[in-house]
Amino acid sequence: AGWGQILAYMAFCEVSQDQSPGTAAAKGDFGFKVLTASEPAALKRRLNSELANGRLAMMAIMGMFFQDGLTGSPWGDWALYTDSPLRAFENELGVQEPVGFWDPLSFSSDGDILAFKRRRCVELKHGRICMLATMG
């Protein structure tokens, strides 16, 4: 039903307007204005907000596609994805909800416990240095 509704709306937009050359509809303006403002500063702020939210939405939909590929649902439960290589160190220190074991570059996918412990020590040292650096 969803695709049918989208196609029906697209057809409505195509046939309900005079789209002859020189008209506003020929340029894609169908008279639906959401981001209008009388002040240029307010319009600029609204357009910047739309751009920022659009960028966030683009990242979110890519994450949903990825999650859908792994769990079978864009709102899927990661607990259902039992083949995850991230579960190798799920019970180690530093694993926190809601992310669990976070290894975006798959450094620990081989399951080498010594390499994992070395990286964990390095992470702790770097974190401590950064915390001290923020104090000045």
PDB file of C-alpha atoms in Angstrom:
ATOM      1  CA  ALA A   1       0.000   0.000   0.000  1.00  0.00           C
ATOM      2  CA  GLY A   2       2.895   2.375   0.753  1.00  0.00           C
ATOM      3  CA  TRP A   3       4.441   2.338  -2.736  1.00  0.00           C
ATOM      4  CA  GLY A   4       1.000   2.666  -4.300  1.00  0.00           C
ATOM      5  CA  GLN A   5       0.310   5.773  -2.246  1.00  0.00           C
ATOM      6  CA  ILE A   6       3.650   7.288  -3.217  1.00  0.00           C
ATOM      7  CA  LEU A   7       3.072   6.608  -6.904  1.00  0.00           C
ATOM      8  CA  ALA A   8      -0.481   7.952  -6.705  1.00  0.00           C
ATOM      9  CA  TYR A   9       0.739  11.177  -5.105  1.00  0.00           C
ATOM     10  CA  MET A  10       3.465  11.556  -7.734  1.00  0.00           C
ATOM     11  CA  ALA A  11       0.889  11.089 -10.481  1.00  0.00           C
ATOM     12  CA  PHE A  12      -1.402  13.626  -8.803  1.00  0.00           C
ATOM     13  CA  CYS A  13       1.409  16.207  -8.721  1.00  0.00           C
ATOM     14  CA  GLU A  14       2.207  15.557 -12.372  1.00  0.00           C
ATOM     15  CA  VAL A  15      -1.339  15.861 -13.743  1.00  0.00           C
ATOM     16  CA  SER A  16      -2.947  18.375 -11.370  1.00  0.00           C
ATOM     17  CA  GLN A  17      -0.770  21.353 -12.316  1.00  0.00           C
ATOM     18  CA  ASP A  18      -0.214  23.225 -15.546  1.00  0.00           C
ATOM     19  CA  GLN A  19       3.411  22.369 -16.226  1.00  0.00           C
ATOM     20  CA  SER A  20       3.826  24.184 -19.489  1.00  0.00           C
ATOM     21  CA  PRO A  21       7.149  26.025 -19.929  1.00  0.00           C
ATOM     22  CA  GLY A  22       7.378  29.279 -17.999  1.00  0.00           C
ATOM     23  CA  THR A  23       4.981  28.309 -15.205  1.00  0.00           C
ATOM     24  CA  ALA A  24       6.006  27.786 -11.594  1.00  0.00           C
ATOM     25  CA  ALA A  25       5.037  24.110 -11.734  1.00  0.00           C
ATOM     26  CA  ALA A  26       7.449  23.570 -14.617  1.00  0.00           C
ATOM     27  CA  LYS A  27      10.271  24.482 -12.207  1.00  0.00           C
ATOM     28  CA  GLY A  28       8.984  22.060  -9.547  1.00  0.00           C
ATOM     29  CA  ASP A  29       7.095  24.641  -7.460  1.00  0.00           C
ATOM     30  CA  PHE A  30       3.696  23.153  -6.659  1.00  0.00           C
ATOM     31  CA  GLY A  31       2.713  25.850  -4.151  1.00  0.00           C
ATOM     32  CA  PHE A  32       3.583  23.876  -1.012  1.00  0.00           C
ATOM     33  CA  LYS A  33       5.745  26.120   1.163  1.00  0.00           C
ATOM     34  CA  VAL A  34       6.886  25.009   4.585  1.00  0.00           C
ATOM     35  CA  LEU A  35      10.047  27.050   5.071  1.00  0.00           C
ATOM     36  CA  THR A  36       8.781  30.578   4.610  1.00  0.00           C
ATOM     37  CA  ALA A  37       9.763  33.625   6.588  1.00  0.00           C
ATOM     38  CA  SER A  38       9.568  37.345   6.003  1.00  0.00           C
ATOM     39  CA  GLU A  39      13.005  37.973   7.523  1.00  0.00           C
ATOM     40  CA  PRO A  40      16.089  36.726   5.648  1.00  0.00           C
ATOM     41  CA  ALA A  41      17.806  35.758   8.924  1.00  0.00           C
ATOM     42  CA  ALA A  42      14.862  33.589   9.997  1.00  0.00           C
ATOM     43  CA  LEU A  43      14.697  31.949   6.569  1.00  0.00           C
ATOM     44  CA  LYS A  44      18.436  31.257   6.659  1.00  0.00           C
ATOM     45  CA  ARG A  45      18.119  29.678  10.121  1.00  0.00           C
ATOM     46  CA  ARG A  46      15.247  27.458   8.990  1.00  0.00           C
ATOM     47  CA  LEU A  47      17.086  26.339   5.871  1.00  0.00           C
ATOM     48  CA  ASN A  48      20.225  25.589   7.909  1.00  0.00           C
ATOM     49  CA  SER A  49      18.106  23.574  10.343  1.00  0.00           C
ATOM     50  CA  GLU A  50      16.597  21.643   7.449  1.00  0.00           C
ATOM     51  CA  LEU A  51      20.054  20.910   6.045  1.00  0.00           C
ATOM     52  CA  ALA A  52      21.363  19.714   9.426  1.00  0.00           C
ATOM     53  CA  ASN A  53      18.320  17.518  10.039  1.00  0.00           C
ATOM     54  CA  GLY A  54      18.520  16.156   6.490  1.00  0.00           C
ATOM     55  CA  ARG A  55      22.161  15.195   6.987  1.00  0.00           C
ATOM     56  CA  LEU A  56      21.297  13.476  10.260  1.00  0.00           C
ATOM     57  CA  ALA A  57      18.433  11.634   8.567  1.00  0.00           C
ATOM     58  CA  MET A  58      20.764  10.465   5.780  1.00  0.00           C
ATOM     59  CA  MET A  59      23.132   8.968   8.348  1.00  0.00           C
ATOM     60  CA  ALA A  60      20.225   7.435  10.261  1.00  0.00           C
ATOM     61  CA  ILE A  61      18.745   5.718   7.210  1.00  0.00           C
ATOM     62  CA  MET A  62      22.125   4.220   6.335  1.00  0.00           C
ATOM     63  CA  GLY A  63      22.327   2.830   9.871  1.00  0.00           C
ATOM     64  CA  MET A  64      18.824   1.418   9.506  1.00  0.00           C
ATOM     65  CA  PHE A  65      19.758  -0.259   6.202  1.00  0.00           C
ATOM     66  CA  PHE A  66      22.811  -1.792   7.860  1.00  0.00           C
ATOM     67  CA  GLN A  67      20.813  -2.977  10.862  1.00  0.00           C
ATOM     68  CA  ASP A  68      18.104  -4.367   8.590  1.00  0.00           C
ATOM     69  CA  GLY A  69      20.737  -6.376   6.738  1.00  0.00           C
ATOM     70  CA  LEU A  70      22.076  -7.874   9.955  1.00  0.00           C
ATOM     71  CA  THR A  71      18.958  -8.423  12.031  1.00  0.00           C
ATOM     72  CA  GLY A  72      16.200  -8.599   9.410  1.00  0.00           C
ATOM     73  CA  SER A  73      14.410  -5.493  10.671  1.00  0.00           C
ATOM     74  CA  PRO A  74      15.297  -1.796  10.664  1.00  0.00           C
ATOM     75  CA  TRP A  75      13.995  -1.659  14.239  1.00  0.00           C
ATOM     76  CA  GLY A  76      15.539  -5.065  14.943  1.00  0.00           C
ATOM     77  CA  ASP A  77      16.836  -6.316  18.223  1.00  0.00           C
ATOM     78  CA  TRP A  78      20.622  -6.724  18.191  1.00  0.00           C
ATOM     79  CA  ALA A  79      20.208  -9.632  20.587  1.00  0.00           C
ATOM     80  CA  LEU A  80      18.825 -11.596  17.622  1.00  0.00           C
ATOM     81  CA  TYR A  81      22.093 -11.163  15.727  1.00  0.00           C
ATOM     82  CA  THR A  82      24.005 -14.018  17.305  1.00  0.00           C
ATOM     83  CA  ASP A  83      26.657 -14.306  14.556  1.00  0.00           C
ATOM     84  CA  SER A  84      28.197 -10.980  15.501  1.00  0.00           C
ATOM     85  CA  PRO A  85      31.984 -11.006  15.881  1.00  0.00           C
ATOM     86  CA  LEU A  86      31.468  -8.284  18.481  1.00  0.00           C
ATOM     87  CA  ARG A  87      30.216 -10.839  20.991  1.00  0.00           C
ATOM     88  CA  ALA A  88      33.731 -12.239  21.545  1.00  0.00           C
ATOM     89  CA  PHE A  89      34.498  -9.660  24.242  1.00  0.00           C
ATOM     90  CA  GLU A  90      30.946  -8.919  25.397  1.00  0.00           C
ATOM     91  CA  ASN A  91      31.735  -9.645  29.072  1.00  0.00           C
ATOM     92  CA  GLU A  92      34.906  -7.548  29.313  1.00  0.00           C
ATOM     93  CA  LEU A  93      35.421  -4.361  31.306  1.00  0.00           C
ATOM     94  CA  GLY A  94      34.163  -1.293  29.468  1.00  0.00           C
ATOM     95  CA  VAL A  95      31.221  -2.918  27.687  1.00  0.00           C
ATOM     96  CA  GLN A  96      28.284  -0.600  28.307  1.00  0.00           C
ATOM     97  CA  GLU A  97      24.679  -0.347  27.288  1.00  0.00           C
ATOM     98  CA  PRO A  98      23.221   0.431  24.802  1.00  0.00           C
ATOM     99  CA  VAL A  99      26.172  -0.112  22.434  1.00  0.00           C
ATOM    100  CA  GLY A 100      27.739  -3.180  24.014  1.00  0.00           C
ATOM    101  CA  PHE A 101      31.238  -3.996  22.805  1.00  0.00           C
ATOM    102  CA  TRP A 102      32.099  -1.153  20.430  1.00  0.00           C
ATOM    103  CA  ASP A 103      34.699  -1.957  17.794  1.00  0.00           C
ATOM    104  CA  PRO A 104      33.695  -0.100  14.599  1.00  0.00           C
ATOM    105  CA  LEU A 105      36.893  -0.979  12.695  1.00  0.00           C
ATOM    106  CA  SER A 106      36.824  -4.672  13.724  1.00  0.00           C
ATOM    107  CA  PHE A 107      40.271  -4.652  15.314  1.00  0.00           C
ATOM    108  CA  SER A 108      39.155  -7.400  17.707  1.00  0.00           C
ATOM    109  CA  SER A 109      37.327  -9.594  15.201  1.00  0.00           C
ATOM    110  CA  ASP A 110      40.112 -12.191  15.280  1.00  0.00           C
ATOM    111  CA  GLY A 111      39.423 -12.942  18.977  1.00  0.00           C
ATOM    112  CA  ASP A 112      43.076 -12.520  20.083  1.00  0.00           C
ATOM    113  CA  ILE A 113      42.805 -11.858  23.831  1.00  0.00           C
ATOM    114  CA  LEU A 114      46.377 -10.513  24.182  1.00  0.00           C
ATOM    115  CA  ALA A 115      45.885  -7.958  21.419  1.00  0.00           C
ATOM    116  CA  PHE A 116      42.538  -7.009  22.966  1.00  0.00           C
ATOM    117  CA  LYS A 117      44.089  -6.438  26.420  1.00  0.00           C
ATOM    118  CA  ARG A 118      46.946  -4.386  24.898  1.00  0.00           C
ATOM    119  CA  ARG A 119      44.455  -2.181  23.023  1.00  0.00           C
ATOM    120  CA  ARG A 120      42.361  -1.819  26.177  1.00  0.00           C
ATOM    121  CA  CYS A 121      45.434  -0.597  28.123  1.00  0.00           C
ATOM    122  CA  VAL A 122      46.278   1.850  25.339  1.00  0.00           C
ATOM    123  CA  GLU A 123      42.666   3.064  25.331  1.00  0.00           C
ATOM    124  CA  LEU A 124      42.809   3.694  29.067  1.00  0.00           C
ATOM    125  CA  LYS A 125      46.095   5.618  28.757  1.00  0.00           C
ATOM    126  CA  HIS A 126      44.795   7.747  25.881  1.00  0.00           C
ATOM    127  CA  GLY A 127      41.565   8.426  27.734  1.00  0.00           C
ATOM    128  CA  ARG A 128      43.439   9.558  30.846  1.00  0.00           C
ATOM    129  CA  ILE A 129      45.708  11.849  28.827  1.00  0.00           C
ATOM    130  CA  CYS A 130      42.701  13.367  27.085  1.00  0.00           C
ATOM    131  CA  MET A 131      40.914  13.947  30.384  1.00  0.00           C
ATOM    132  CA  LEU A 132      44.005  15.694  31.750  1.00  0.00           C
ATOM    133  CA  ALA A 133      44.371  17.716  28.543  1.00  0.00           C
ATOM    134  CA  THR A 134      40.818  19.034  28.855  1.00  0.00           C
ATOM    135  CA  MET A 135      41.641  20.384  32.331  1.00  0.00           C
ATOM    136  CA  GLY A 136      44.428  22.465  30.862  1.00  0.00           C
TER     137      GLY A 136
END
